[in-house]
PDB file of C-alpha atoms in Angstrom:
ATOM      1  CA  UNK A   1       0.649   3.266  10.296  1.00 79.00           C
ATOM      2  CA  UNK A   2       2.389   2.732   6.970  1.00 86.00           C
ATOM      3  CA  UNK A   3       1.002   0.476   3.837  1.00 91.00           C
ATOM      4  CA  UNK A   4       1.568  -0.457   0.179  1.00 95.00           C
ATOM      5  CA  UNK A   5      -0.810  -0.952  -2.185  1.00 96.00           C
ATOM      6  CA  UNK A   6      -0.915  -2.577  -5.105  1.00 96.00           C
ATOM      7  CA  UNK A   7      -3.957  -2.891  -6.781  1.00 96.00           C
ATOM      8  CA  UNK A   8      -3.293  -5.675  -9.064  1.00 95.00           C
ATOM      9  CA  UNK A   9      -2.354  -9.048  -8.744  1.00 94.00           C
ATOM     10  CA  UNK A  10      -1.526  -9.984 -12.133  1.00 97.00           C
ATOM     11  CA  UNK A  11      -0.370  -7.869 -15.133  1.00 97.00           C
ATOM     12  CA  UNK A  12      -0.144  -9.728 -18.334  1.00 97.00           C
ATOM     13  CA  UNK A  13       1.687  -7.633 -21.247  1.00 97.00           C
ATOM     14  CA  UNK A  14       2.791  -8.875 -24.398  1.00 97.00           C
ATOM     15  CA  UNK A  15       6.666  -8.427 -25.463  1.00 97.00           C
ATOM     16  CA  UNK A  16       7.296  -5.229 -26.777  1.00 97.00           C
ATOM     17  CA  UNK A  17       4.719  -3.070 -24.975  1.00 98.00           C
ATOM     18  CA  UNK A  18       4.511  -0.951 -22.155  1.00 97.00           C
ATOM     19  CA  UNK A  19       4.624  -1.964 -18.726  1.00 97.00           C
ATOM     20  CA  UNK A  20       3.767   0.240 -15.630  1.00 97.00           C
ATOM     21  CA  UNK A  21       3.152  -1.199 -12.398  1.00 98.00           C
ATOM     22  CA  UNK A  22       1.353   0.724  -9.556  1.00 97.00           C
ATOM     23  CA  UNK A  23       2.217   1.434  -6.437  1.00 97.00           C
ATOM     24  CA  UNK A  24       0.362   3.478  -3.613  1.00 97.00           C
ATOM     25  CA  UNK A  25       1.433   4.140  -0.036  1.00 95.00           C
ATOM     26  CA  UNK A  26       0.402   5.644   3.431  1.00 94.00           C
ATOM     27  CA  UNK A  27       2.544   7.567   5.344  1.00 89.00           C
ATOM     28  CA  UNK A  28       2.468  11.055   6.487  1.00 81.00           C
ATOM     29  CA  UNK A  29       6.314  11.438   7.029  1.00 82.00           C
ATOM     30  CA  UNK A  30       9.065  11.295   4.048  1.00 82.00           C
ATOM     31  CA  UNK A  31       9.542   7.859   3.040  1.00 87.00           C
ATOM     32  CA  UNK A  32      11.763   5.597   1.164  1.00 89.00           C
ATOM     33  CA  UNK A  33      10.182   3.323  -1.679  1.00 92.00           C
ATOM     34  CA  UNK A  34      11.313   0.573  -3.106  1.00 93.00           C
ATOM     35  CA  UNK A  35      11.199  -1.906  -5.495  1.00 95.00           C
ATOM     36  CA  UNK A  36      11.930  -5.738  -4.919  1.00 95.00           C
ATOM     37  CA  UNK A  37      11.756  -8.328  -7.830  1.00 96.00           C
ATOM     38  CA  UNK A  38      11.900 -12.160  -7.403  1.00 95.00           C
ATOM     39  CA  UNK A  39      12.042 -14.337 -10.562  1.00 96.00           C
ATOM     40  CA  UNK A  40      11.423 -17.480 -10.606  1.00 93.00           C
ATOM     41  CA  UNK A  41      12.639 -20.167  -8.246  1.00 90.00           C
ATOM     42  CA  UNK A  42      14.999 -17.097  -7.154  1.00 93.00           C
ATOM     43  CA  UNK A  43      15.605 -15.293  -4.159  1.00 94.00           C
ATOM     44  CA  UNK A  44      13.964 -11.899  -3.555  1.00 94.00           C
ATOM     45  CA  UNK A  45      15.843  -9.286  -4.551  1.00 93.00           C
ATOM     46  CA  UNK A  46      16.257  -4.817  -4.831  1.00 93.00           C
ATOM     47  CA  UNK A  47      15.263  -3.748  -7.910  1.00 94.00           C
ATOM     48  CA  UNK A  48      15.495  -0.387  -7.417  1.00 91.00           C
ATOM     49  CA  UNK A  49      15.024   2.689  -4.635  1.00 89.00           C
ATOM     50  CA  UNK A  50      13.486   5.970  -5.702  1.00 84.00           C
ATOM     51  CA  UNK A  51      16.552   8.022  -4.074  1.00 78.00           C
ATOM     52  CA  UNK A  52      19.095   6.281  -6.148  1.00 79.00           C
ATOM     53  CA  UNK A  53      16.750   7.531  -9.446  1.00 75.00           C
ATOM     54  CA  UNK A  54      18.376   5.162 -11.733  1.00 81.00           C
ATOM     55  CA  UNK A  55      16.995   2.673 -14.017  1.00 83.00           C
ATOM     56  CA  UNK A  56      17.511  -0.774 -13.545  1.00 86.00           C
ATOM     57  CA  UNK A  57      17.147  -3.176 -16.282  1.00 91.00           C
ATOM     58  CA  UNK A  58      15.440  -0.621 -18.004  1.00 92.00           C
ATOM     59  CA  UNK A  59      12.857  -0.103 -15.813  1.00 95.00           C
ATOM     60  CA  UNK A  60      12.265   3.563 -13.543  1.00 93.00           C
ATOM     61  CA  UNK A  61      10.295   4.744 -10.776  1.00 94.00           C
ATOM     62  CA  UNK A  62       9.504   8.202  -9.986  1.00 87.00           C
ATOM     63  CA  UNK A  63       8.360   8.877  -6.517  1.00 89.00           C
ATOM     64  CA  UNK A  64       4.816  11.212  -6.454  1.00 90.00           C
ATOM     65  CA  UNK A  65       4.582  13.132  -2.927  1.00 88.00           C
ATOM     66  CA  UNK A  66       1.511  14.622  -3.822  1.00 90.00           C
ATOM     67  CA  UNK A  67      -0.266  11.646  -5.649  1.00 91.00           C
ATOM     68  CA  UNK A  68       1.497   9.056  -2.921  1.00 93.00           C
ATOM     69  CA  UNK A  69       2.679   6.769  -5.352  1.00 94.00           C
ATOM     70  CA  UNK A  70       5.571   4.298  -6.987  1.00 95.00           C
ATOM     71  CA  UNK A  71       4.836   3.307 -10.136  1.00 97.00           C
ATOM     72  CA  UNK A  72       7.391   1.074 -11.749  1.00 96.00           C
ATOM     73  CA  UNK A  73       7.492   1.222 -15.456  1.00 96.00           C
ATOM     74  CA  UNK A  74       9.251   0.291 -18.804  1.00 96.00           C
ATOM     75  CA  UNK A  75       8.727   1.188 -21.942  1.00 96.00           C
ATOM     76  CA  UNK A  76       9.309  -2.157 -23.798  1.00 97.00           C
ATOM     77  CA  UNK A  77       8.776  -5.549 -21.374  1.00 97.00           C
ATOM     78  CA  UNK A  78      10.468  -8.693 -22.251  1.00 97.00           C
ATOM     79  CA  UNK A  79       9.732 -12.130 -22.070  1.00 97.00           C
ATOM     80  CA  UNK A  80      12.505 -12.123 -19.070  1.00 97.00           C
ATOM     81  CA  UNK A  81      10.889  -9.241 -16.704  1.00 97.00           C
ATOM     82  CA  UNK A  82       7.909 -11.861 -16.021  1.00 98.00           C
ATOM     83  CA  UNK A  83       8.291 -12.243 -12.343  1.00 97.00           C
ATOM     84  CA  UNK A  84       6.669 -11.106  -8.728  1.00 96.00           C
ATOM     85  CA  UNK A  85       7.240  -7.552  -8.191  1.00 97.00           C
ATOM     86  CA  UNK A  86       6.839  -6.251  -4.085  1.00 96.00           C
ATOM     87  CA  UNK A  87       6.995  -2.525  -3.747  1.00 96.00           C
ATOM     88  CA  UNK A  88       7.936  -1.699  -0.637  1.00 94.00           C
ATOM     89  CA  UNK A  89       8.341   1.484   1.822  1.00 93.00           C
ATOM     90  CA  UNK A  90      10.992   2.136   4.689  1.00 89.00           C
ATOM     91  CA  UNK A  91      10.724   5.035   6.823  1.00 81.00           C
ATOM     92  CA  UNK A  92      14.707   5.041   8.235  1.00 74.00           C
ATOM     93  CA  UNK A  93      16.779   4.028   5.329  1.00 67.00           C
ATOM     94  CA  UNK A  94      16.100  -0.210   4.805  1.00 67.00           C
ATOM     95  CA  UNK A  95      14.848  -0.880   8.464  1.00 79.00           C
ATOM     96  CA  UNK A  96      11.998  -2.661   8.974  1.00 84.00           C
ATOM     97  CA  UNK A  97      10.365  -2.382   5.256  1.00 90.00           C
ATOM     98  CA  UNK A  98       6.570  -2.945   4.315  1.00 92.00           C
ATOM     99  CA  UNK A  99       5.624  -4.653   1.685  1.00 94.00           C
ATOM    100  CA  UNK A 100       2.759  -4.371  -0.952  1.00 95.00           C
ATOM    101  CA  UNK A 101       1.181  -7.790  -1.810  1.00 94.00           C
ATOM    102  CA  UNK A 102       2.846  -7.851  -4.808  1.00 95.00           C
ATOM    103  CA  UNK A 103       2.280  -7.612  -8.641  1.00 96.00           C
ATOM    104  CA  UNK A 104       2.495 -10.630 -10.776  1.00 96.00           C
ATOM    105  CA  UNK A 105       4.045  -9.497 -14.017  1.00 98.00           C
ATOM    106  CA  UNK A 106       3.399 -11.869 -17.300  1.00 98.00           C
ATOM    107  CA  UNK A 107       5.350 -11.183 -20.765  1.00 98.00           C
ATOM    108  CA  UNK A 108       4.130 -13.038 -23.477  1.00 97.00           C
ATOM    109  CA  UNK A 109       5.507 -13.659 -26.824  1.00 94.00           C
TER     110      UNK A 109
ATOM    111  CA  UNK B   1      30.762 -15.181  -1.230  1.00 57.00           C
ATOM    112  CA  UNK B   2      28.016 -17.242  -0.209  1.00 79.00           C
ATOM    113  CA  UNK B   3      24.407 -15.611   0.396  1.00 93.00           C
ATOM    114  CA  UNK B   4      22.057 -15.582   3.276  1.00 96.00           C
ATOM    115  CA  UNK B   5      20.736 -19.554   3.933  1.00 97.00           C
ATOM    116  CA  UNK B   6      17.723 -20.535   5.850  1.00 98.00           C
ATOM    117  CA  UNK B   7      17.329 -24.429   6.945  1.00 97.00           C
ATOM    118  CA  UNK B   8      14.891 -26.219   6.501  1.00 97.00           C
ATOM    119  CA  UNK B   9      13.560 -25.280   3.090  1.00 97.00           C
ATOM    120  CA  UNK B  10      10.675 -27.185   3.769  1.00 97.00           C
ATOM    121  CA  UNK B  11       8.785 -28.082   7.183  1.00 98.00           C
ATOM    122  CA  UNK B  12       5.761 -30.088   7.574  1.00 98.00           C
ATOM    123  CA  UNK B  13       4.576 -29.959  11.111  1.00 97.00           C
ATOM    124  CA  UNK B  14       1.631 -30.969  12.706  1.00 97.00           C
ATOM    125  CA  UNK B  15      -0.883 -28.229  14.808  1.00 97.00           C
ATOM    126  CA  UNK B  16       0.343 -27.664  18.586  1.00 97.00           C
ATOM    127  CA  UNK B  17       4.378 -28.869  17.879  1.00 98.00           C
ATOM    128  CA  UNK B  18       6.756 -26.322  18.217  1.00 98.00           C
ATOM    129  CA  UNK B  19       9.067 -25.595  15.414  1.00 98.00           C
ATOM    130  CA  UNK B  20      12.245 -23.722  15.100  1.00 98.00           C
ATOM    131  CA  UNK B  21      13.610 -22.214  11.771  1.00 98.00           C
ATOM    132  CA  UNK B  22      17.188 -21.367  11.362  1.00 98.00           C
ATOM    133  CA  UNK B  23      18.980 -18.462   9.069  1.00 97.00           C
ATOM    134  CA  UNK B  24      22.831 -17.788   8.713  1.00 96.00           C
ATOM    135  CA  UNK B  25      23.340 -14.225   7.644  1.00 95.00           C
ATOM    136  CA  UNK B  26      25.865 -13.045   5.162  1.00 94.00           C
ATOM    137  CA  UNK B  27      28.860 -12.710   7.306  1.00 92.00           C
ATOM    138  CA  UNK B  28      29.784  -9.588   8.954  1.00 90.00           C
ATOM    139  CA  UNK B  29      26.139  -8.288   8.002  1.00 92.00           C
ATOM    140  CA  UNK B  30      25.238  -6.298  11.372  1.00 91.00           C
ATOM    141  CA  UNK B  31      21.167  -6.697  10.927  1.00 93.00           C
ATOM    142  CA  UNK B  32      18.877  -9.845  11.034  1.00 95.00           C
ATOM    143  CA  UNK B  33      15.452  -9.308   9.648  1.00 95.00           C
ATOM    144  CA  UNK B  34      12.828 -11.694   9.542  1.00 97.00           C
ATOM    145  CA  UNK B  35       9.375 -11.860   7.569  1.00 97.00           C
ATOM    146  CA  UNK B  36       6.617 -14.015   6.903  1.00 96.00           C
ATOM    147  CA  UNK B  37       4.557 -13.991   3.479  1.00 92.00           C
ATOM    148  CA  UNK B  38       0.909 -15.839   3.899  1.00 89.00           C
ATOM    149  CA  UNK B  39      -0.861 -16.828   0.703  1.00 80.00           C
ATOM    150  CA  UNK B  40      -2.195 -13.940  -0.721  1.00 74.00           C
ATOM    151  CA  UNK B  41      -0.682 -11.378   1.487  1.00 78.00           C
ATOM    152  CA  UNK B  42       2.688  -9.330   0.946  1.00 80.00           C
ATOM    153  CA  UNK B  43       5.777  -9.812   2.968  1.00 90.00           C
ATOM    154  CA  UNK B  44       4.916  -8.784   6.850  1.00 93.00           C
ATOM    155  CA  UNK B  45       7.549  -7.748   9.016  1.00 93.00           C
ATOM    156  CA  UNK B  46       7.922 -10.171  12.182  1.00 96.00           C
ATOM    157  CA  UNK B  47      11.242  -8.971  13.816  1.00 95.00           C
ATOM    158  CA  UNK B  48      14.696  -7.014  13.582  1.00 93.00           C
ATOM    159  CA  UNK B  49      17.988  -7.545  15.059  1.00 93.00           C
ATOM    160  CA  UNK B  50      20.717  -4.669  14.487  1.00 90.00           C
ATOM    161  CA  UNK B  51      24.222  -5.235  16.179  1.00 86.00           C
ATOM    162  CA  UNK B  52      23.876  -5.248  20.058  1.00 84.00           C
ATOM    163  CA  UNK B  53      20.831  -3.349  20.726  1.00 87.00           C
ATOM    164  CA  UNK B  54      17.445  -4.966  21.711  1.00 89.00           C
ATOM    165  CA  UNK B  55      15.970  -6.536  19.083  1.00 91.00           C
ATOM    166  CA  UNK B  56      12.582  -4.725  17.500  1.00 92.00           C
ATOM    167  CA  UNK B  57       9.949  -7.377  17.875  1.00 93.00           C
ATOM    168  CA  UNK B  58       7.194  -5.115  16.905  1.00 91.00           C
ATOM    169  CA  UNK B  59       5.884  -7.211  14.223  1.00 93.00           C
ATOM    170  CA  UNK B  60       5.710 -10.633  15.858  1.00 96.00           C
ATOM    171  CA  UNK B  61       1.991 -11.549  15.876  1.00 94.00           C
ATOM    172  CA  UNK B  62       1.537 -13.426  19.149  1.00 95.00           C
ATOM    173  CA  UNK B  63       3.657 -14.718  22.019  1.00 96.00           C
ATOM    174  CA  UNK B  64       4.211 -17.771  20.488  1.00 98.00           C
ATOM    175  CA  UNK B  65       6.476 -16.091  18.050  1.00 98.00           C
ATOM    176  CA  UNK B  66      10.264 -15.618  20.033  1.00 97.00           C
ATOM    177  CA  UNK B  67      13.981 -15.296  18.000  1.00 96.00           C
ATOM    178  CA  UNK B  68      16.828 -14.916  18.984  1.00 95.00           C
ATOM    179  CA  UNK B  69      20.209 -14.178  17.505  1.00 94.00           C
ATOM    180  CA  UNK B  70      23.352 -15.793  19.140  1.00 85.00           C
ATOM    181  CA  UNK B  71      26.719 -14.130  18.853  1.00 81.00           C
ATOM    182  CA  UNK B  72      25.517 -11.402  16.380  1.00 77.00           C
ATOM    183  CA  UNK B  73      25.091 -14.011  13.725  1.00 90.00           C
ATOM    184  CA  UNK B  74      22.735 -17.008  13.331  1.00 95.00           C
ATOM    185  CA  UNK B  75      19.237 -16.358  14.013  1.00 97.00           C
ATOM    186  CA  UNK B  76      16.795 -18.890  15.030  1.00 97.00           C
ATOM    187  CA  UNK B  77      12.604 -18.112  14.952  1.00 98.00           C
ATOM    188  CA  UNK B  78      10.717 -20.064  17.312  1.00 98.00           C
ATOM    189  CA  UNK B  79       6.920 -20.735  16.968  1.00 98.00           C
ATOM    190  CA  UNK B  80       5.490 -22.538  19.858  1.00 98.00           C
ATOM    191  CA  UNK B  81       2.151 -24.232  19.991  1.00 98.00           C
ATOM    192  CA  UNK B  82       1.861 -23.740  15.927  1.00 98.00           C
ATOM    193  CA  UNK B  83      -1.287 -23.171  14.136  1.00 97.00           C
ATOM    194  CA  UNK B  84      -2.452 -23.198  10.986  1.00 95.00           C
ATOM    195  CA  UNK B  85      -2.636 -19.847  10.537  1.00 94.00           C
ATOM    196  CA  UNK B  86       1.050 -20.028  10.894  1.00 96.00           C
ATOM    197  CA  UNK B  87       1.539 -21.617   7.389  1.00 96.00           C
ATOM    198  CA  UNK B  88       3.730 -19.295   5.628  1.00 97.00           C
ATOM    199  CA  UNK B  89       7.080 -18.738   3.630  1.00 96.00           C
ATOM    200  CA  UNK B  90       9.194 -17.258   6.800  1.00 98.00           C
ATOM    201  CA  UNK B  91      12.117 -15.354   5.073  1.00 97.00           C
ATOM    202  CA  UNK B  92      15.086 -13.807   6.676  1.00 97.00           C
ATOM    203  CA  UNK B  93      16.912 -11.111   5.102  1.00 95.00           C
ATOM    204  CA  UNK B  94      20.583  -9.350   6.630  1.00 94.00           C
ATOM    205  CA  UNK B  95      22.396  -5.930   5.609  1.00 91.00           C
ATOM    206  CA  UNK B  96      25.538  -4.327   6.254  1.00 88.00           C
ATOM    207  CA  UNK B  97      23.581  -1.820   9.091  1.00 77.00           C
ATOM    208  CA  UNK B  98      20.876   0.123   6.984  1.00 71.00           C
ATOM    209  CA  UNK B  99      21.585  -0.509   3.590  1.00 80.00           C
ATOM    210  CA  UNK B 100      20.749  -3.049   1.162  1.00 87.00           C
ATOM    211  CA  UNK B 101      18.313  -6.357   2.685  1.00 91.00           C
ATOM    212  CA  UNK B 102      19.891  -9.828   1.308  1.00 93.00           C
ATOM    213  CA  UNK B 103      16.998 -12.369   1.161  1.00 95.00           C
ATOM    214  CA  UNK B 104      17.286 -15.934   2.131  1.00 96.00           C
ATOM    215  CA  UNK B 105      15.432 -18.190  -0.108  1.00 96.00           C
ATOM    216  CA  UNK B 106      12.661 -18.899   2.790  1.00 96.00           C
ATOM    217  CA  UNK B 107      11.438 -21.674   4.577  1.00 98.00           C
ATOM    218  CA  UNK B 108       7.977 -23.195   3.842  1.00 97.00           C
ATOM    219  CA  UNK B 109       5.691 -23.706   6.862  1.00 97.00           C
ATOM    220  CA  UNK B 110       2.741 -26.134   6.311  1.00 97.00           C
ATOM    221  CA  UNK B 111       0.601 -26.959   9.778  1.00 97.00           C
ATOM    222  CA  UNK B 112      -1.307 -29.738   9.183  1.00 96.00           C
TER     223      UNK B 112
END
C-alpha cells in the first residue's frame, strides 16, 4: 500500500532563512508527488508536482527514487509561506491521492 | 468562474442521526473526489467518481459511508448511523479527468 510521511508537525523558521520540508513515501511502483498548500482560512490548494520541476513561489522539490523522498524547500521563507503544507502521492496521474499528515510551517519576523 | 462549494460548512449532529453532505463541482469537471481529514491525521481518501464508470469506493471506511453523484455533477456523501469517530472536515475536490484536484472549502462534522 502507498503512504506519506512527514515527520514533523510544526516547522517554525524565522524570515529570511532556509526552509526545507520533508517528505517520505512508500511505493514500489513510479509515483507522482505532490505538493498541496492551504493558507489560512483558504481552500487547499497544488503547490507544485515533481514532473512539472518548476518552482512555485520560490519554493522546489526534487523527487529522490533511491532515498524515497519529497522534500520541499526554499532558500529564503517569508512571513507569507506560513501555512499547512500536505505532500501527497498519486500513482495514475491525480487519481485517488494520499496524503501525508501535513507540515505546519511558521515564519516569524 | 466560481469554485467547487460544499453545503453545510458546519454540521452539528447528534450520535446515531444520519447526515448527508452536499458538493457542487466546478462545472464540466468529469471527476468527484471526496476525503475526510480527522484531527491529527492527513487527508484520507473516502471515494472517486470519474465520468460514467462505477465509482471507486475503496476508501470508504464502513457501510455506513454511501455517495452518490446525480447527473455527472452534484455529489452527495451519506453517513448513516453517525459516530463520533466520524467527526471530521469531509472535503470534496473535482478535476477536468486526471489533472489538477479543485478543493472545496470542507464541511465540519462534529457528533456529539
Amino acid at each position: 500500500a502507498q503512504r506519506v510521511t512527514q515527520p514533523e508537525k510544526l516547522l517554525s523558521v524565522f524570515k529570511g532563512a532556509p526552509v526545507e520540508l520533508k517528505c517520505n513515501y512508500s511505493y514500489s511502483g513510479s509515483p507522482e508527488l505532490f505538493w498541496y498548500v492551504q493558507y489560512s482560512r483558504q481552500r487547499l490548494q497544488l503547490l507544485l508536482r515533481h514532473i512539472s520541476r518548476e518552482s512555485i513561489k520560490g519554493f522546489t522539490a526534487d523527487l529522490n527514487k533511491g532515498e524515497t523522498s519529497f522534500h520541499l524547500k526554499k532558500p529564503f521563507a517569508q512571513e507569507e509561506d506560513s501555512a499547512m503544507y500536505y505532500c501527497a502521492l498519486s500513482t495514475t496521474g491525480f487519481q485517488k491521492l494520499v496524503f501525508g499528515t501535513g507540515t505546519r510551517l511558521l515564519v516569524s519576523p | 468562474g466560481a469554485g467547487v462549494s460544499q453545503s453545510p460548512s458546519n454540521k452539528v449532529t447528534e450520535k446515531g442521526k444520519d447526515v448527508e453532505l452536499r458538493c457542487d463541482p466546478i462545472s464540466g469537471h468529469t471527476a468527484l473526489y471526496w476525503y475526510r481529514q480527522s484531527l491529527g491525521q492527513g487527508l484520507e481518501f473516502l471515494i472517486y467518481f470519474q465520468g460514467n464508470s462505477a465509482p471507486d469506493k475503496s476508501g470508504l471506511p464502513s457501510d455506513r459511508f454511501s455517495a452518490e453523484r446525480t447527473g455527472g455533477s452534484v455529489s452527495t456523501l451519506t453517513i448513516q448511523r453517525t459516530q463520533q469517530e466520524d467527526s471530521a472536515v469531509y472535503l470534496c475536490a473535482s478535476s477536468e479527468w486526471s489533472y489538477e484536484q479543485y478543493f472545496g472549502p470542507g464541511t465540519r462534522l462534529t457528533v456529539t
